[in-house]
CSV table of C-alpha atoms in Angstrom, one decimal:
chain,number,residue,atom,x,y,z
A,4,MET,CA,107.5,-131.5,200.6
A,5,ILE,CA,107.1,-132.9,196.5
A,6,GLU,CA,110.8,-134.3,197.1
A,7,PHE,CA,109.9,-136.0,200.1
A,8,PHE,CA,106.8,-137.9,198.4
A,9,THR,CA,108.9,-138.6,194.9
A,10,LYS,CA,112.2,-139.8,197.1
A,11,TYR,CA,109.9,-141.8,199.5
A,12,ASN,CA,107.0,-142.7,197.7
A,13,ASN,CA,107.8,-146.5,197.2
A,14,ILE,CA,108.2,-146.8,201.0
A,15,ILE,CA,104.9,-144.7,201.5
A,16,SER,CA,103.2,-147.4,199.3
A,17,PHE,CA,104.6,-150.3,201.2
A,18,VAL,CA,103.4,-148.9,204.1
A,19,ILE,CA,100.0,-148.2,203.3
A,20,ALA,CA,99.7,-151.8,201.8
A,21,LEU,CA,101.1,-153.4,204.6
A,22,ILE,CA,98.0,-151.7,207.0
A,23,ALA,CA,95.5,-152.4,204.1
A,24,LEU,CA,96.3,-155.9,205.1
A,25,ILE,CA,96.6,-156.5,208.7
A,26,GLN,CA,93.9,-154.1,209.4
A,27,PRO,CA,91.6,-156.9,209.6
A,28,TRP,CA,93.9,-158.7,211.9
A,29,ILE,CA,94.2,-156.0,214.0
A,30,ILE,CA,90.1,-155.4,214.5
A,31,ALA,CA,90.0,-159.3,214.9
A,32,LEU,CA,92.2,-158.9,217.5
A,33,TRP,CA,90.8,-155.9,218.9
A,34,ARG,CA,87.0,-157.7,219.0
A,35,LYS,CA,88.6,-161.0,220.9
A,36,PHE,CA,90.9,-158.8,223.5
A,37,LEU,CA,89.5,-156.1,224.1
A,38,LEU,CA,85.9,-156.1,222.8
A,39,SER,CA,85.2,-159.4,224.3
A,40,PRO,CA,81.3,-160.6,224.0
A,41,LYS,CA,78.8,-159.6,226.9
A,42,ILE,CA,75.3,-160.6,227.6
A,43,GLU,CA,72.6,-157.7,228.6
A,44,ILE,CA,69.5,-158.9,230.8
A,45,TYR,CA,66.4,-157.8,230.2
A,46,PRO,CA,63.5,-158.8,232.3
A,47,SER,CA,60.1,-158.1,232.3
A,48,GLY,CA,56.7,-158.8,233.8
A,49,ASN,CA,56.6,-160.3,237.2
A,50,ILE,CA,58.3,-162.9,238.9
A,51,GLU,CA,56.7,-166.4,239.4
A,52,ILE,CA,56.7,-168.0,242.9
A,53,GLY,CA,55.4,-171.7,243.5
A,54,TYR,CA,56.1,-174.4,246.0
A,55,SER,CA,55.5,-178.4,244.5
A,56,GLU,CA,57.3,-181.4,244.0
A,57,TYR,CA,59.9,-179.4,242.2
A,58,GLY,CA,60.8,-178.0,245.8
A,59,PRO,CA,60.1,-174.1,245.5
A,60,THR,CA,60.6,-172.2,242.1
A,61,ILE,CA,61.0,-169.2,240.3
A,62,GLY,CA,59.6,-168.6,236.9
A,63,LEU,CA,61.0,-165.6,234.6
A,64,HIS,CA,61.0,-164.3,231.3
A,65,GLY,CA,62.3,-161.5,228.9
A,66,THR,CA,65.5,-161.2,226.6
A,67,LEU,CA,68.9,-161.4,226.6
A,68,ARG,CA,70.7,-159.0,224.0
A,69,ALA,CA,74.5,-160.3,223.3
A,70,GLN,CA,76.9,-157.2,222.4
A,71,ASN,CA,80.3,-157.5,220.4
A,72,GLY,CA,79.6,-160.9,219.1
A,73,ASP,CA,77.8,-163.9,219.7
A,74,ILE,CA,78.0,-165.7,222.6
A,75,PHE,CA,76.8,-169.2,223.9
A,76,VAL,CA,74.7,-169.6,227.1
A,77,LYS,CA,75.8,-172.8,229.3
A,78,ARG,CA,73.4,-172.2,232.1
A,79,ALA,CA,71.5,-169.5,234.1
A,80,ARG,CA,71.2,-169.9,237.6
A,81,ILE,CA,69.5,-167.7,241.0
A,82,ARG,CA,70.5,-166.9,244.0
A,83,ILE,CA,68.1,-165.4,246.2
A,84,LYS,CA,68.4,-164.0,249.8
A,85,ARG,CA,65.8,-162.3,252.3
A,86,ASP,CA,66.8,-159.3,253.3
A,87,GLN,CA,65.9,-159.6,257.5
A,88,THR,CA,67.5,-163.2,258.0
A,89,ASN,CA,69.8,-163.2,255.1
A,90,GLU,CA,69.1,-166.5,254.5
A,91,GLU,CA,70.1,-167.5,250.7
A,92,HIS,CA,69.2,-170.0,248.2
A,93,TRP,CA,70.2,-170.9,245.0
A,94,PHE,CA,68.0,-172.1,242.1
A,95,ALA,CA,69.1,-174.1,239.0
A,96,TRP,CA,67.1,-174.1,235.6
A,97,VAL,CA,64.9,-177.0,235.6
A,98,ALA,CA,62.5,-175.9,232.3
A,99,PHE,CA,62.3,-173.6,229.4
A,100,ARG,CA,58.7,-172.8,228.6
A,101,SER,CA,56.7,-171.2,225.4
A,102,PRO,CA,56.1,-167.6,225.4
A,103,ALA,CA,52.9,-168.1,223.8
A,104,ILE,CA,49.9,-166.7,225.7
A,105,ARG,CA,46.9,-169.3,226.5
A,106,PHE,CA,43.8,-168.2,227.3
A,107,ASN,CA,42.3,-171.4,228.3
A,108,PRO,CA,43.5,-171.9,232.4
A,109,THR,CA,43.7,-175.6,232.2
A,110,ASP,CA,46.0,-175.5,229.3
A,111,ASN,CA,49.5,-175.6,231.0
A,112,PRO,CA,52.0,-173.7,228.3
A,113,PRO,CA,54.5,-176.5,226.5
A,114,MET,CA,57.7,-177.1,228.2
A,115,GLU,CA,61.3,-178.5,227.7
A,116,LEU,CA,64.2,-179.6,229.1
A,117,PRO,CA,67.1,-176.4,229.5
A,118,SER,CA,70.1,-176.9,227.1
A,119,GLY,CA,72.6,-174.1,226.4
A,120,PHE,CA,72.2,-171.8,223.4
A,121,ILE,CA,73.4,-169.5,221.6
A,122,VAL,CA,72.7,-165.4,221.6
A,123,SER,CA,73.3,-163.9,218.8
A,124,HIS,CA,74.4,-160.1,218.4
A,125,THR,CA,72.4,-159.6,215.4
A,126,GLN,CA,69.1,-161.2,217.4
A,127,PRO,CA,67.8,-160.9,221.0
A,128,HIS,CA,67.1,-164.2,222.7
A,129,ARG,CA,63.6,-164.3,224.3
A,130,TYR,CA,63.5,-166.2,227.2
A,131,ASN,CA,61.2,-167.9,229.6
A,132,ILE,CA,62.9,-170.1,232.4
A,133,VAL,CA,61.7,-171.9,235.2
A,134,PHE,CA,64.6,-172.4,238.1
A,135,HIS,CA,64.2,-174.7,241.6
A,136,ASP,CA,65.8,-175.4,244.4
A,137,HIS,CA,67.0,-179.2,243.4
A,138,VAL,CA,68.5,-180.2,246.5
A,139,ILE,CA,64.8,-179.8,248.5
A,140,GLN,CA,63.0,-181.3,245.0
A,141,ASN,CA,65.5,-184.4,245.9
A,142,GLU,CA,64.1,-184.5,249.8
A,143,ILE,CA,60.7,-184.3,248.6
A,144,ARG,CA,61.0,-186.5,245.9
A,145,SER,CA,61.7,-189.0,248.5
A,146,LEU,CA,58.5,-187.9,250.5
A,147,LEU,CA,56.4,-188.1,247.6
A,148,GLU,CA,57.8,-191.7,247.0
A,149,LYS,CA,56.6,-193.1,250.1
A,150,LEU,CA,53.1,-191.0,250.1
A,151,ASN,CA,52.4,-192.3,246.3
A,152,GLN,CA,53.0,-196.2,247.6
A,153,ALA,CA,50.4,-195.8,250.7
A,154,ALA,CA,47.9,-194.3,248.8
A,155,ILE,CA,48.3,-197.3,246.0
A,156,ASN,CA,47.9,-199.9,249.2
A,157,ILE,CA,44.9,-198.3,250.5
A,158,ALA,CA,43.4,-197.7,246.9
A,159,GLN,CA,44.5,-201.7,246.2
A,160,GLU,CA,42.6,-202.3,249.9
A,161,LYS,CA,39.5,-200.4,249.7
A,162,MET,CA,39.2,-201.3,245.7
A,163,LEU,CA,38.9,-197.6,244.4
A,164,SER,CA,39.0,-198.2,241.2
A,165,PHE,CA,35.8,-200.5,241.1
A,166,ALA,CA,33.9,-198.3,243.5
A,167,ARG,CA,33.8,-194.9,241.1
A,168,ASP,CA,30.8,-195.5,239.8
A,169,SER,CA,29.2,-196.5,243.2
A,170,ALA,CA,26.0,-194.8,244.8
A,171,THR,CA,28.1,-194.8,247.9
A,172,TRP,CA,31.1,-193.2,246.6
A,173,PRO,CA,31.4,-190.5,249.0
A,174,THR,CA,31.5,-192.4,251.6
A,175,ILE,CA,34.5,-195.0,250.1
A,176,TYR,CA,36.2,-192.5,249.3
A,177,LYS,CA,35.9,-190.6,253.0
A,178,GLY,CA,36.8,-193.5,254.6
A,179,ALA,CA,39.4,-194.3,252.0
A,180,HIS,CA,40.9,-191.2,253.1
A,181,ASP,CA,40.5,-191.1,257.0
A,182,GLU,CA,42.7,-194.1,257.0
A,183,TYR,CA,45.5,-192.8,254.5
A,184,SER,CA,45.3,-189.5,256.7
A,185,LYS,CA,46.4,-191.7,259.4
A,186,THR,CA,49.4,-193.4,257.9
A,187,THR,CA,52.8,-192.4,258.9
A,188,GLU,CA,53.9,-191.6,255.3
A,189,PHE,CA,50.8,-188.7,255.7
A,190,ARG,CA,51.9,-187.3,258.6
A,191,ASP,CA,55.4,-187.4,258.1
A,192,ALA,CA,55.0,-185.6,254.5
A,193,PHE,CA,53.1,-183.0,256.2
A,194,ASP,CA,55.4,-181.8,258.7
A,195,ARG,CA,58.3,-181.9,256.2
A,196,LEU,CA,56.9,-180.4,253.4
A,197,ASP,CA,56.0,-177.5,256.2
A,198,ARG,CA,59.1,-177.1,256.9
A,199,HIS,CA,61.0,-177.4,253.2
A,200,CYS,CA,58.8,-174.3,251.9
A,201,TYR,CA,61.1,-171.4,252.9
A,202,TRP,CA,59.0,-168.3,251.7
A,203,GLN,CA,58.8,-166.1,253.9
A,204,SER,CA,56.6,-162.2,254.3
A,205,GLY,CA,58.9,-159.6,253.7
A,206,LYS,CA,61.7,-158.5,250.8
A,207,TYR,CA,64.1,-160.9,248.9
A,208,SER,CA,67.0,-159.6,246.2
A,209,LEU,CA,67.2,-161.9,243.7
A,210,ASP,CA,70.3,-162.3,241.5
A,211,ILE,CA,70.6,-163.9,237.7
A,212,HIS,CA,73.7,-165.9,237.4
A,213,ILE,CA,74.3,-166.2,233.1
A,214,ASP,CA,77.2,-168.7,232.5
A,215,THR,CA,78.8,-168.2,229.4
A,216,ASN,CA,82.1,-170.1,227.3
A,217,LYS,CA,83.6,-167.1,227.6
A,218,GLY,CA,85.7,-168.6,230.5
A,219,ASP,CA,84.9,-167.9,234.1
A,220,SER,CA,82.9,-164.9,232.8
A,221,LYS,CA,79.4,-164.6,234.8
A,222,PHE,CA,76.3,-161.7,233.7
A,223,ILE,CA,74.3,-160.4,236.3
A,224,LYS,CA,70.9,-158.9,236.8
A,225,GLN,CA,69.9,-157.9,240.6
A,226,LEU,CA,66.6,-157.6,241.4
A,227,ALA,CA,64.0,-156.9,244.3
A,228,PHE,CA,60.6,-158.7,244.9
A,229,LYS,CA,58.5,-158.4,248.3
A,230,LEU,CA,56.1,-161.5,249.8
A,231,THR,CA,53.2,-160.9,250.9
A,232,GLU,CA,51.9,-162.5,253.9
A,233,GLU,CA,48.6,-163.8,252.4
A,234,GLU,CA,50.8,-164.4,249.2
A,235,VAL,CA,53.0,-167.0,252.1
A,236,ARG,CA,49.8,-168.2,252.9
A,237,ARG,CA,48.4,-169.3,249.6
A,238,LEU,CA,52.1,-170.8,248.9
A,239,ARG,CA,52.0,-173.0,251.9
A,240,LEU,CA,48.6,-174.3,250.7
A,241,ASN,CA,50.4,-176.4,248.1
A,242,ARG,CA,52.1,-178.5,250.6
A,243,VAL,CA,48.3,-180.0,251.2
A,244,ILE,CA,47.7,-180.7,247.3
A,245,MET,CA,51.0,-182.6,247.3
A,246,ILE,CA,49.5,-184.5,250.0
A,247,GLU,CA,46.2,-185.0,249.0
A,248,ASN,CA,46.7,-185.7,244.8
A,249,PRO,CA,48.4,-189.1,245.3
A,250,LEU,CA,45.2,-190.5,246.9
A,251,ARG,CA,42.7,-188.4,244.1
A,252,ALA,CA,45.1,-189.8,241.6
A,253,MET,CA,44.6,-193.8,242.6
A,254,ALA,CA,40.9,-192.5,243.5
A,255,LYS,CA,40.6,-190.9,239.9
A,256,GLU,CA,39.3,-188.3,241.5
A,257,GLN,CA,40.3,-184.3,239.7
A,258,LEU,CA,43.7,-182.8,240.8
A,259,TRP,CA,44.2,-179.8,242.7
A,260,LYS,CA,46.0,-176.9,240.8
A,261,TYR,CA,49.5,-175.6,242.8
A,262,ASN,CA,48.9,-172.1,243.8
A,263,PHE,CA,51.3,-169.4,242.8
A,264,VAL,CA,52.0,-165.4,243.6
A,265,TYR,CA,53.5,-163.0,240.7
A,266,PRO,CA,54.7,-160.4,242.6
A,267,VAL,CA,56.3,-157.2,241.2
A,268,PHE,CA,60.1,-156.9,240.6
A,269,GLU,CA,62.6,-153.7,240.9
A,270,GLU,CA,65.6,-153.7,239.4
A,271,LEU,CA,69.2,-152.7,241.6
A,272,LYS,CA,71.9,-150.9,240.6
A,273,ALA,CA,75.1,-153.6,240.5
A,274,ASP,CA,77.5,-152.7,243.6
């Protein structure tokens, strides 16, 4: 054995040096091709369900955790499906919200436009994202533009900005509202906003899709939640708020706040 090591000492030393030299490259190739970075999704709290000028909305918050290296998130999307009818809808991210808690209910949390971000494998990333149905939002925007113009026309006709401090203001505002409610824009908006609110009572499945810069890789978290009839009723009241607020804004009346519901979610096992 000693003679063997003595005879092949130079070769053995060369092999050891070569292994030490190429080891970092082997590790790098292993991480790049066999241990690709991935994201784990950890939702927390309750789901926020809404209906407003943004269309049907969903708010989610929680943590993203990267494994095997840093990873760039290009976008996040949501797919929901109502179990009873198999009706599906896709939601795109529309805003990032601050995770800070505000104890004053009149304060709205700061929001910013969504954009891609990096999730580091050394530091989990907190998320608080609002998603919306942008197709429905575009249709609602068109309705509200016509409704706002109708409210402006009536406010100018009734000179609401000058009559605000009048002793007969309640009567003046009621007359303006009666005329506003008879407009074609008002009646059309009421009917169409009712149809655009597709929230119904029952169970929904919800898939969170995270799209990254790693080719077509998508990371999915599957959840489920239920809406009660009372929760759906509260959400549908928001169509009245969307219709009433344009005239209230012209009359400098306090705007009505939207209703939201917060169902508990359950995690589903991936297929």
